[in-house]
């Protein structure tokens, strides 16, 4: 297939809008006292293993029905196969095969790290089923989620070598060398270029990992689609998936971080490094003093978000330590700077990224390590469907977090020390680009996040988060009306204002119609 025409990239060619704030805040971070967290990358494996053990209980588990407090169970739905992970509430929805694949990959990565050896047999069953599913790519009636688990399957393959024969590994590798253009769903073989978004990035990272591990890998496929993704980054290095959810900005940046770590060195590496640098720096200013990543849009209350950010920041810590990121006095130069020697690396900036990653992982411990069963989202509701974002079932978003923590473990360089983070230093207010319509204020351990033009299907306009470093954080406080009866209004901390009609509308109800975003919200809050 010919390479599609490259749309003119605009935003990443502009100077970094947050340059001055980033420079000022990071200067304060360098001078701030910082007590070490005492955390190592083993925490990532602790979290991943706890989740994997919890999910393993639901492998082909007809007898393991969900507790009644989890909500109505549909575990009888679908046709089970040997090794399948059956969600305790939703059973086998169409995308459940990706759960089995990610479980196989997470267990494989744990095995390679010397963990969870008693899960090897379950992992082999899941890997066998995942490979069987991928063998149907390019054929009639293929699975529709083929992008979403080859990244984990390829990453976990080596962990199974001691447990299966060489011939089995060889067969698995043959299947994994499938044609990406026809095998993946988010490609030009199935849809127009303008309909391609974050799904495609999973295919790109999977192809690069195949190349790294000698399982084929299609370099032409990668080069074909990266120009599309370049146009979807804003000037802050944030990825604009449909409706600009905060989670999927980080998801794509994490996929691209793994790509670069896996050796991608094609014609697009320079702008990718620049986009990832900006996005990671912006995310530092959005992090809560509790360590949590920001809310906003689809999939924003799951622990996979912190796992994703941890991987992005661990990769950036490596980049900074090795001189792949310009020193902050140079960060306003819009284009990528040539790499310098490792001796010229910015150890302080590397330490900021390192500590931010660790604090993100630490923020999940009470829900994953201390709760029984583990929780896949930021609440202690029974882990069924109550209070859960649609599409985020327990096993799927649970095992996804486990796999992402395994990737963060691999991205982590333990030779890098820590430096205080912007979330700890505070003293700033920062606004995202209008596409993401968020305002963050952090000072003296307190933090608020304001959504100035919420996606009303997921959030409410107004103050959706208030955190304080010494208090345990709650779920985001902005709630969409669509979660309730349609007669109920969205809920958040927000102003109301009088209109000539005599109605007192709430800013929480303002969504896409509030086009002036932050300026209008500032007017309302100050009036």
Short mmCIF file of C-alpha atoms in Angstrom, two decimals:
data_model
loop_
_atom_site.label_atom_id
_atom_site.label_comp_id
_atom_site.label_asym_id
_atom_site.label_seq_id
_atom_site.Cartn_x
_atom_site.Cartn_y
_atom_site.Cartn_z
CA UNK A 1 0.00 0.00 0.00
CA UNK A 2 1.31 3.43 -0.89
CA UNK A 3 2.18 5.93 1.81
CA UNK A 4 -0.71 8.35 2.44
CA UNK A 5 -0.07 12.03 1.86
CA UNK A 6 1.35 13.72 4.94
CA UNK A 7 -0.89 16.47 6.30
CA UNK A 8 1.00 19.63 7.17
CA UNK A 9 2.11 19.39 10.82
CA UNK A 10 1.49 22.65 12.61
CA UNK A 11 1.34 22.58 16.37
CA UNK A 12 4.58 20.74 17.09
CA UNK A 13 6.44 23.27 14.93
CA UNK A 14 5.36 26.05 17.29
CA UNK A 15 7.38 26.99 20.37
CA UNK A 16 6.47 25.15 23.56
CA UNK A 17 3.71 27.30 25.15
CA UNK A 18 4.56 26.23 28.71
CA UNK A 19 8.28 26.99 28.30
CA UNK A 20 8.52 29.89 30.75
CA UNK A 21 6.44 28.20 33.44
CA UNK A 22 8.31 24.94 33.11
CA UNK A 23 11.69 26.67 33.39
CA UNK A 24 10.64 28.66 36.47
CA UNK A 25 9.02 25.73 38.26
CA UNK A 26 11.85 23.30 37.53
CA UNK A 27 14.37 25.84 38.83
CA UNK A 28 12.47 25.73 42.13
CA UNK A 29 12.45 21.93 42.04
CA UNK A 30 16.23 21.83 41.71
CA UNK A 31 16.64 23.89 44.89
CA UNK A 32 13.88 22.23 46.95
CA UNK A 33 14.69 19.73 49.71
CA UNK A 34 13.61 16.22 48.82
CA UNK A 35 13.33 13.23 51.13
CA UNK A 36 13.83 10.02 49.08
CA UNK A 37 10.70 7.95 48.57
CA UNK A 38 12.65 4.78 49.35
CA UNK A 39 10.89 3.18 46.39
CA UNK A 40 12.57 1.10 43.69
CA UNK A 41 11.22 -0.26 40.45
CA UNK A 42 10.25 -3.43 42.32
CA UNK A 43 7.08 -1.57 43.35
CA UNK A 44 5.94 -1.77 39.74
CA UNK A 45 6.23 -5.56 39.88
CA UNK A 46 4.54 -5.72 43.29
CA UNK A 47 1.54 -3.91 41.82
CA UNK A 48 1.54 -5.95 38.62
CA UNK A 49 1.81 -9.26 40.45
CA UNK A 50 -1.01 -8.41 42.87
CA UNK A 51 -3.31 -7.65 39.94
CA UNK A 52 -2.22 -10.68 37.91
CA UNK A 53 -2.94 -12.99 40.84
CA UNK A 54 -6.36 -11.44 41.26
CA UNK A 55 -7.23 -11.78 37.58
CA UNK A 56 -5.85 -15.35 37.42
CA UNK A 57 -8.74 -16.46 39.63
CA UNK A 58 -11.10 -15.81 36.74
CA UNK A 59 -9.39 -17.99 34.17
CA UNK A 60 -12.12 -20.25 32.69
CA UNK A 61 -13.85 -19.99 36.07
CA UNK A 62 -17.46 -21.09 35.70
CA UNK A 63 -17.53 -21.87 39.41
CA UNK A 64 -16.16 -18.46 40.44
CA UNK A 65 -19.24 -16.34 40.10
CA UNK A 66 -18.91 -12.73 41.24
CA UNK A 67 -20.13 -11.90 44.74
CA UNK A 68 -23.69 -10.58 44.59
CA UNK A 69 -22.52 -7.16 45.81
CA UNK A 70 -20.63 -6.75 42.52
CA UNK A 71 -23.88 -6.42 40.62
CA UNK A 72 -25.67 -8.70 38.12
CA UNK A 73 -23.35 -11.38 36.76
CA UNK A 74 -23.29 -12.40 33.12
CA UNK A 75 -20.44 -14.90 33.38
CA UNK A 76 -22.41 -17.49 31.44
CA UNK A 77 -22.34 -15.38 28.28
CA UNK A 78 -20.04 -16.27 25.41
CA UNK A 79 -18.19 -19.47 24.56
CA UNK A 80 -15.26 -20.24 26.84
CA UNK A 81 -11.99 -21.56 25.52
CA UNK A 82 -9.19 -23.14 27.50
CA UNK A 83 -7.17 -20.36 29.11
CA UNK A 84 -9.79 -17.60 28.68
CA UNK A 85 -10.08 -14.90 31.34
CA UNK A 86 -13.79 -14.61 32.08
CA UNK A 87 -14.81 -11.31 33.60
CA UNK A 88 -16.73 -11.97 36.84
CA UNK A 89 -19.47 -9.50 35.91
CA UNK A 90 -19.47 -9.04 32.14
CA UNK A 91 -18.51 -12.56 31.15
CA UNK A 92 -17.06 -12.65 27.63
CA UNK A 93 -17.81 -9.40 25.82
CA UNK A 94 -16.40 -9.07 22.31
CA UNK A 95 -13.18 -7.44 23.51
CA UNK A 96 -12.47 -9.95 26.30
CA UNK A 97 -9.82 -11.76 24.22
CA UNK A 98 -7.52 -8.79 24.66
CA UNK A 99 -7.78 -9.37 28.45
CA UNK A 100 -6.51 -12.91 28.00
CA UNK A 101 -3.69 -11.63 25.78
CA UNK A 102 -2.66 -8.93 28.21
CA UNK A 103 -2.80 -11.41 31.08
CA UNK A 104 -0.46 -13.71 29.13
CA UNK A 105 1.92 -10.84 28.47
CA UNK A 106 1.91 -9.51 32.02
CA UNK A 107 2.57 -12.95 33.49
CA UNK A 108 5.35 -13.51 30.95
CA UNK A 109 7.05 -10.25 31.92
CA UNK A 110 6.70 -11.16 35.60
CA UNK A 111 8.22 -14.57 34.93
CA UNK A 112 11.18 -13.04 33.14
CA UNK A 113 11.72 -10.79 36.18
CA UNK A 114 11.73 -13.83 38.48
CA UNK A 115 8.21 -13.29 39.83
CA UNK A 116 4.96 -15.31 39.95
CA UNK A 117 6.44 -18.63 38.84
CA UNK A 118 3.38 -20.44 40.15
CA UNK A 119 1.30 -18.60 37.53
CA UNK A 120 3.36 -20.00 34.64
CA UNK A 121 0.87 -22.74 33.75
CA UNK A 122 -2.00 -20.28 33.67
CA UNK A 123 0.11 -17.91 31.62
CA UNK A 124 0.93 -20.63 29.08
CA UNK A 125 -2.78 -21.41 28.65
CA UNK A 126 -3.55 -17.75 28.11
CA UNK A 127 -0.64 -17.28 25.71
CA UNK A 128 -1.77 -20.28 23.67
CA UNK A 129 -5.24 -18.81 23.34
CA UNK A 130 -3.92 -15.34 22.52
CA UNK A 131 -1.70 -16.74 19.77
CA UNK A 132 -4.63 -18.73 18.41
CA UNK A 133 -6.68 -15.53 18.24
CA UNK A 134 -3.91 -13.68 16.42
CA UNK A 135 -3.57 -16.53 13.92
CA UNK A 136 -6.98 -15.44 12.59
CA UNK A 137 -5.80 -11.96 11.59
CA UNK A 138 -6.34 -11.26 7.90
CA UNK A 139 -8.90 -14.07 7.66
CA UNK A 140 -12.72 -13.96 7.61
CA UNK A 141 -14.20 -13.02 10.99
CA UNK A 142 -10.95 -11.95 12.70
CA UNK A 143 -10.98 -10.51 16.21
CA UNK A 144 -11.62 -6.77 16.23
CA UNK A 145 -9.08 -5.91 18.93
CA UNK A 146 -5.91 -7.32 17.35
CA UNK A 147 -3.97 -4.10 17.99
CA UNK A 148 -4.43 -4.22 21.72
CA UNK A 149 -2.43 -7.17 22.97
CA UNK A 150 0.51 -8.06 20.63
CA UNK A 151 2.52 -5.44 22.57
CA UNK A 152 2.14 -7.54 25.72
CA UNK A 153 2.36 -10.93 24.00
CA UNK A 154 5.66 -10.06 22.32
CA UNK A 155 7.02 -8.48 25.50
CA UNK A 156 6.14 -11.53 27.59
CA UNK A 157 7.26 -14.21 25.14
CA UNK A 158 10.76 -14.71 26.57
CA UNK A 159 9.37 -15.38 30.05
CA UNK A 160 7.73 -18.58 28.86
CA UNK A 161 10.82 -20.11 27.23
CA UNK A 162 11.70 -22.24 30.30
CA UNK A 163 8.14 -23.58 30.49
CA UNK A 164 7.40 -24.62 26.89
CA UNK A 165 9.38 -26.39 24.20
CA UNK A 166 11.42 -24.64 21.52
CA UNK A 167 8.95 -25.78 18.88
CA UNK A 168 6.08 -24.07 20.72
CA UNK A 169 8.00 -20.82 20.91
CA UNK A 170 8.85 -21.11 17.21
CA UNK A 171 5.15 -21.57 16.30
CA UNK A 172 4.20 -18.60 18.42
CA UNK A 173 6.79 -16.43 16.72
CA UNK A 174 5.56 -17.46 13.27
CA UNK A 175 2.00 -16.41 14.10
CA UNK A 176 3.17 -13.08 15.56
CA UNK A 177 4.79 -12.17 12.25
CA UNK A 178 1.34 -11.52 10.71
CA UNK A 179 0.76 -8.69 8.23
CA UNK A 180 -0.15 -5.56 10.24
CA UNK A 181 -2.04 -3.72 7.49
CA UNK A 182 -4.67 -6.42 7.14
CA UNK A 183 -4.38 -7.83 10.66
CA UNK A 184 -4.92 -4.67 12.68
CA UNK A 185 -8.24 -2.85 12.57
CA UNK A 186 -7.16 0.80 12.76
CA UNK A 187 -5.47 0.92 9.34
CA UNK A 188 -6.13 2.25 5.86
CA UNK A 189 -7.25 -1.23 4.85
CA UNK A 190 -10.32 -0.71 7.02
CA UNK A 191 -10.96 3.03 7.37
CA UNK A 192 -9.94 6.45 6.01
CA UNK A 193 -6.89 8.25 7.38
CA UNK A 194 -8.91 10.85 9.27
CA UNK A 195 -10.57 8.08 11.32
CA UNK A 196 -7.27 6.70 12.62
CA UNK A 197 -6.37 7.57 16.22
CA UNK A 198 -4.93 5.94 19.36
CA UNK A 199 -5.73 2.34 18.40
CA UNK A 200 -3.21 2.55 15.60
CA UNK A 201 -0.41 3.46 18.02
CA UNK A 202 -0.77 0.02 19.63
CA UNK A 203 -0.07 -1.53 16.25
CA UNK A 204 2.97 0.69 15.75
CA UNK A 205 4.57 -0.19 19.08
CA UNK A 206 3.81 -3.87 18.50
CA UNK A 207 5.60 -3.82 15.15
CA UNK A 208 8.64 -2.13 16.70
CA UNK A 209 8.74 -4.71 19.49
CA UNK A 210 8.54 -7.49 16.89
CA UNK A 211 11.56 -5.93 15.19
CA UNK A 212 13.45 -5.77 18.50
CA UNK A 213 12.77 -9.43 19.24
CA UNK A 214 13.45 -10.67 15.70
CA UNK A 215 9.83 -11.60 14.93
CA UNK A 216 9.51 -9.69 11.69
CA UNK A 217 8.15 -6.23 12.33
CA UNK A 218 7.06 -4.00 9.46
CA UNK A 219 9.12 -0.80 9.33
CA UNK A 220 7.12 0.44 6.35
CA UNK A 221 3.91 0.13 8.33
CA UNK A 222 5.39 2.29 11.09
CA UNK A 223 6.63 4.96 8.69
CA UNK A 224 3.28 5.00 6.90
CA UNK A 225 1.23 6.02 9.94
CA UNK A 226 3.50 8.18 12.07
CA UNK A 227 2.79 11.33 9.96
CA UNK A 228 -0.88 10.98 10.88
CA UNK A 229 -0.05 10.90 14.58
CA UNK A 230 2.24 13.91 14.26
CA UNK A 231 -0.73 16.08 13.36
CA UNK A 232 -2.66 14.96 16.44
CA UNK A 233 -0.24 16.42 19.01
CA UNK A 234 -0.86 19.93 20.27
CA UNK A 235 1.98 22.36 20.95
CA UNK A 236 2.23 21.05 24.53
CA UNK A 237 2.97 17.56 23.21
CA UNK A 238 -0.47 16.25 24.18
CA UNK A 239 -2.22 13.77 21.90
CA UNK A 240 -5.70 14.71 20.73
CA UNK A 241 -7.80 11.58 20.54
CA UNK A 242 -11.52 12.24 19.83
CA UNK A 243 -12.93 14.55 22.56
CA UNK A 244 -9.37 14.96 23.91
CA UNK A 245 -9.50 12.63 26.94
CA UNK A 246 -6.54 13.08 29.28
CA UNK A 247 -5.96 9.33 29.54
CA UNK A 248 -5.46 8.71 25.84
CA UNK A 249 -2.97 11.53 25.54
CA UNK A 250 -0.78 9.57 27.97
CA UNK A 251 -1.60 6.22 26.34
CA UNK A 252 -0.17 7.24 22.98
CA UNK A 253 2.86 8.87 24.59
CA UNK A 254 3.53 5.66 26.50
CA UNK A 255 3.27 3.58 23.33
CA UNK A 256 5.71 5.88 21.57
CA UNK A 257 8.05 5.82 24.58
CA UNK A 258 8.18 2.02 24.38
CA UNK A 259 8.77 2.31 20.63
CA UNK A 260 11.79 4.55 21.10
CA UNK A 261 13.11 2.42 23.95
CA UNK A 262 12.74 -0.62 21.66
CA UNK A 263 15.06 0.99 19.13
CA UNK A 264 12.90 2.91 16.69
CA UNK A 265 15.29 5.17 14.79
CA UNK A 266 13.36 6.02 11.65
CA UNK A 267 12.76 9.35 9.98
CA UNK A 268 10.21 10.43 12.60
CA UNK A 269 12.30 9.93 15.73
CA UNK A 270 13.21 13.61 16.15
CA UNK A 271 9.67 14.97 16.35
CA UNK A 272 8.57 12.00 18.46
CA UNK A 273 11.24 12.78 21.03
CA UNK A 274 10.22 16.43 21.06
CA UNK A 275 6.50 15.61 21.42
CA UNK A 276 7.17 13.15 24.23
CA UNK A 277 9.45 15.65 25.98
CA UNK A 278 6.83 18.39 25.92
CA UNK A 279 3.99 16.08 26.92
CA UNK A 280 5.94 14.69 29.87
CA UNK A 281 6.92 18.17 31.06
CA UNK A 282 3.31 19.38 30.81
CA UNK A 283 2.11 16.31 32.71
CA UNK A 284 4.48 17.17 35.58
CA UNK A 285 2.51 20.38 36.09
CA UNK A 286 -0.79 18.50 36.03
CA UNK A 287 0.15 15.86 38.64
CA UNK A 288 -1.55 16.09 42.03
CA UNK A 289 0.52 16.31 45.24
CA UNK A 290 -0.97 12.89 46.03
CA UNK A 291 0.81 11.50 42.98
CA UNK A 292 -2.36 11.01 40.94
CA UNK A 293 -2.64 11.89 37.27
CA UNK A 294 -5.39 14.31 36.15
CA UNK A 295 -8.96 13.28 35.44
CA UNK A 296 -10.87 14.15 32.28
CA UNK A 297 -12.74 12.24 29.59
CA UNK A 298 -12.82 8.53 28.87
CA UNK A 299 -11.16 6.00 31.19
CA UNK A 300 -9.91 8.61 33.62
CA UNK A 301 -10.48 6.99 37.03
CA UNK A 302 -8.55 3.76 36.51
CA UNK A 303 -5.11 2.88 37.89
CA UNK A 304 -3.89 2.20 34.39
CA UNK A 305 -3.60 6.01 34.10
CA UNK A 306 -0.92 6.24 36.80
CA UNK A 307 0.81 3.16 35.36
CA UNK A 308 0.84 4.86 31.95
CA UNK A 309 2.31 8.09 33.29
CA UNK A 310 4.91 6.16 35.28
CA UNK A 311 6.16 4.58 32.06
CA UNK A 312 6.26 7.92 30.24
CA UNK A 313 8.21 9.58 33.06
CA UNK A 314 10.62 6.67 33.48
CA UNK A 315 11.47 6.92 29.81
CA UNK A 316 11.96 10.67 30.06
CA UNK A 317 14.23 10.18 33.07
CA UNK A 318 16.44 8.04 30.83
CA UNK A 319 16.30 10.63 28.07
CA UNK A 320 17.26 13.48 30.38
CA UNK A 321 20.07 11.55 32.04
CA UNK A 322 21.58 10.72 28.66
CA UNK A 323 21.40 14.18 27.19
CA UNK A 324 18.50 13.42 24.85
CA UNK A 325 16.52 16.34 26.32
CA UNK A 326 17.88 19.90 26.06
CA UNK A 327 18.70 21.50 29.41
CA UNK A 328 15.72 23.54 30.54
CA UNK A 329 17.39 26.85 29.71
CA UNK A 330 17.07 25.71 26.09
CA UNK A 331 13.61 24.14 26.25
CA UNK A 332 11.89 26.93 24.36
CA UNK A 333 13.64 26.06 21.10
CA UNK A 334 10.77 24.53 19.13
CA UNK A 335 12.69 21.84 17.28
CA UNK A 336 14.60 18.86 18.55
CA UNK A 337 18.22 19.45 19.53
CA UNK A 338 20.94 17.02 18.45
CA UNK A 339 21.83 14.45 21.12
CA UNK A 340 24.69 15.28 23.40
CA UNK A 341 26.94 12.98 25.39
CA UNK A 342 25.61 11.26 28.49
CA UNK A 343 28.04 13.31 30.56
CA UNK A 344 26.07 16.38 29.55
CA UNK A 345 22.76 14.89 30.69
CA UNK A 346 20.48 16.84 33.01
CA UNK A 347 20.55 14.76 36.21
CA UNK A 348 18.20 17.10 38.08
CA UNK A 349 15.51 16.91 35.40
CA UNK A 350 15.97 13.15 35.22
CA UNK A 351 15.41 13.04 38.98
CA UNK A 352 12.17 15.02 38.69
CA UNK A 353 10.82 12.54 36.14
CA UNK A 354 12.01 9.60 38.23
CA UNK A 355 10.30 10.83 41.39
CA UNK A 356 7.08 11.74 39.57
CA UNK A 357 6.91 8.19 38.19
CA UNK A 358 7.43 6.64 41.61
CA UNK A 359 4.88 8.91 43.25
CA UNK A 360 2.32 7.99 40.58
CA UNK A 361 2.80 4.30 41.36
CA UNK A 362 2.76 4.93 45.11
CA UNK A 363 -0.64 6.62 44.82
CA UNK A 364 -2.21 3.32 43.68
CA UNK A 365 -0.96 1.14 46.54
CA UNK A 366 -3.98 1.48 48.82
CA UNK A 367 -6.35 0.30 46.09
CA UNK A 368 -4.15 -2.45 44.68
CA UNK A 369 -1.88 -3.77 47.45
CA UNK A 370 -4.00 -2.96 50.50
CA UNK A 371 -7.50 -3.78 49.19
CA UNK A 372 -8.93 -7.29 48.93
CA UNK A 373 -9.86 -7.87 46.21
CA UNK A 374 -7.75 -5.28 44.44
CA UNK A 375 -9.66 -2.37 42.94
CA UNK A 376 -9.16 -1.39 39.31
CA UNK A 377 -10.32 2.19 39.80
CA UNK A 378 -10.01 4.96 42.38
CA UNK A 379 -12.83 3.88 44.70
CA UNK A 380 -13.62 1.17 47.21
CA UNK A 381 -16.94 0.28 45.63
CA UNK A 382 -17.29 -3.45 45.09
CA UNK A 383 -15.40 -3.97 41.81
CA UNK A 384 -18.41 -4.67 39.64
CA UNK A 385 -20.18 -2.05 37.54
CA UNK A 386 -21.22 0.49 40.20
CA UNK A 387 -19.45 3.77 39.57
CA UNK A 388 -17.42 2.30 36.71
CA UNK A 389 -16.85 4.05 33.38
CA UNK A 390 -18.53 2.12 30.57
CA UNK A 391 -16.11 -0.13 28.72
CA UNK A 392 -13.81 -0.48 31.73
CA UNK A 393 -14.59 -3.89 33.18
CA UNK A 394 -12.69 -5.27 36.16
CA UNK A 395 -10.43 -7.77 34.42
CA UNK A 396 -9.73 -5.64 31.35
CA UNK A 397 -8.62 -2.42 33.03
CA UNK A 398 -7.12 -4.34 35.93
CA UNK A 399 -4.77 -6.46 33.83
CA UNK A 400 -4.02 -3.49 31.58
CA UNK A 401 -2.61 -1.66 34.62
CA UNK A 402 -0.53 -4.74 35.48
CA UNK A 403 0.96 -4.88 31.98
CA UNK A 404 1.71 -1.16 32.03
CA UNK A 405 3.47 -1.44 35.39
CA UNK A 406 5.60 -4.21 33.87
CA UNK A 407 6.54 -1.89 31.01
CA UNK A 408 7.39 0.86 33.53
CA UNK A 409 9.67 -1.62 35.29
CA UNK A 410 11.52 -2.24 32.04
CA UNK A 411 11.78 1.47 31.27
CA UNK A 412 13.15 2.32 34.73
CA UNK A 413 16.85 3.09 35.23
CA UNK A 414 17.70 2.63 38.91
CA UNK A 415 20.94 4.60 38.62
CA UNK A 416 18.90 7.84 38.44
CA UNK A 417 18.26 9.62 41.74
CA UNK A 418 15.27 11.70 42.77
CA UNK A 419 14.53 15.41 42.71
CA UNK A 420 11.46 17.21 44.05
CA UNK A 421 8.53 17.39 41.62
CA UNK A 422 6.42 20.42 40.65
CA UNK A 423 3.46 18.87 42.49
CA UNK A 424 5.46 18.96 45.73
CA UNK A 425 6.94 22.43 45.22
CA UNK A 426 3.73 24.12 44.02
CA UNK A 427 3.18 27.84 43.63
CA UNK A 428 1.69 27.87 40.14
CA UNK A 429 -1.46 27.90 38.03
CA UNK A 430 -1.27 26.33 34.60
CA UNK A 431 -3.75 25.92 31.76
CA UNK A 432 -3.76 23.25 29.09
CA UNK A 433 -4.42 24.04 25.47
CA UNK A 434 -8.09 24.83 24.69
CA UNK A 435 -8.50 21.35 23.23
CA UNK A 436 -8.08 19.81 26.70
CA UNK A 437 -9.84 22.68 28.55
CA UNK A 438 -8.23 22.14 31.97
CA UNK A 439 -6.83 24.51 34.58
CA UNK A 440 -4.59 23.29 37.42
CA UNK A 441 -3.53 25.16 40.54
CA UNK A 442 -1.01 23.77 43.03
CA UNK A 443 0.19 25.54 46.17
CA UNK A 444 1.45 24.49 49.61
CA UNK A 445 0.35 20.89 49.17
CA UNK A 446 -3.13 21.79 47.89
CA UNK A 447 -4.25 21.14 44.32
CA UNK A 448 -7.39 21.79 42.28
CA UNK A 449 -8.31 20.80 38.76
CA UNK A 450 -10.98 22.72 36.84
CA UNK A 451 -12.61 21.47 33.67
CA UNK A 452 -13.68 24.58 31.76
CA UNK A 453 -15.63 22.78 29.01
CA UNK A 454 -16.32 19.22 30.09
CA UNK A 455 -17.12 16.23 27.95
CA UNK A 456 -20.57 15.92 29.51
CA UNK A 457 -20.73 12.21 28.74
CA UNK A 458 -17.93 11.68 31.28
CA UNK A 459 -17.46 14.77 33.45
CA UNK A 460 -19.01 18.04 34.61
CA UNK A 461 -17.75 21.56 34.03
CA UNK A 462 -16.25 23.21 37.12
CA UNK A 463 -13.93 22.21 39.96
CA UNK A 464 -13.72 18.47 39.58
CA UNK A 465 -10.85 17.80 41.98
CA UNK A 466 -9.50 19.13 45.26
CA UNK A 467 -6.51 17.27 46.71
CA UNK A 468 -4.29 17.90 49.69
CA UNK A 469 -1.02 16.03 50.08
CA UNK A 470 -1.66 14.77 53.63
CA UNK A 471 -5.22 13.59 52.94
CA UNK A 472 -6.28 10.47 51.07
CA UNK A 473 -7.66 11.50 47.71
CA UNK A 474 -11.23 10.76 46.65
CA UNK A 475 -12.48 10.01 43.13
CA UNK A 476 -12.92 13.02 40.86
CA UNK A 477 -15.76 15.08 42.23
CA UNK A 478 -17.25 16.13 38.88
CA UNK A 479 -19.99 13.74 37.79
CA UNK A 480 -21.78 13.52 34.47
CA UNK A 481 -25.58 13.56 34.44
CA UNK A 482 -25.50 10.71 31.93
CA UNK A 483 -24.59 8.35 34.76
CA UNK A 484 -28.01 9.07 36.30
CA UNK A 485 -31.59 9.71 35.29
CA UNK A 486 -31.71 12.38 32.59
CA UNK A 487 -33.65 14.71 34.88
CA UNK A 488 -30.63 15.05 37.16
CA UNK A 489 -28.04 17.71 36.40
CA UNK A 490 -24.28 17.15 36.27
CA UNK A 491 -22.64 17.52 39.68
CA UNK A 492 -19.46 19.41 40.56
CA UNK A 493 -18.24 22.35 42.61
CA UNK A 494 -19.22 25.20 40.31
CA UNK A 495 -20.86 28.61 40.08
CA UNK A 496 -24.45 29.19 39.05
CA UNK A 497 -25.56 32.41 37.41
CA UNK A 498 -28.82 34.19 36.71
CA UNK A 499 -30.23 34.45 33.19
CA UNK A 500 -32.97 36.82 32.01
CA UNK A 501 -35.32 33.88 31.61
CA UNK A 502 -35.28 33.50 35.39
CA UNK A 503 -33.39 30.21 35.20
CA UNK A 504 -30.24 29.67 37.30
CA UNK A 505 -28.11 27.37 35.14
CA UNK A 506 -25.05 25.68 36.58
CA UNK A 507 -21.64 25.85 34.97
CA UNK A 508 -21.52 22.08 35.49
CA UNK A 509 -24.00 21.80 32.60
CA UNK A 510 -21.76 23.73 30.24
CA UNK A 511 -20.03 21.52 27.75
CA UNK A 512 -19.17 22.04 24.11
CA UNK A 513 -21.38 25.12 23.98
CA UNK A 514 -18.97 27.00 26.31
CA UNK A 515 -16.55 27.96 23.58
CA UNK A 516 -14.53 30.51 25.51
CA UNK A 517 -13.34 27.87 27.98
CA UNK A 518 -11.01 29.12 30.70
CA UNK A 519 -11.73 32.81 30.20
CA UNK A 520 -15.48 32.31 30.71
CA UNK A 521 -14.94 30.09 33.75
CA UNK A 522 -12.58 32.64 35.29
CA UNK A 523 -15.27 35.30 34.79
CA UNK A 524 -17.88 33.12 36.47
CA UNK A 525 -15.69 32.25 39.44
CA UNK A 526 -14.70 35.86 39.99
CA UNK A 527 -18.21 37.30 39.68
#
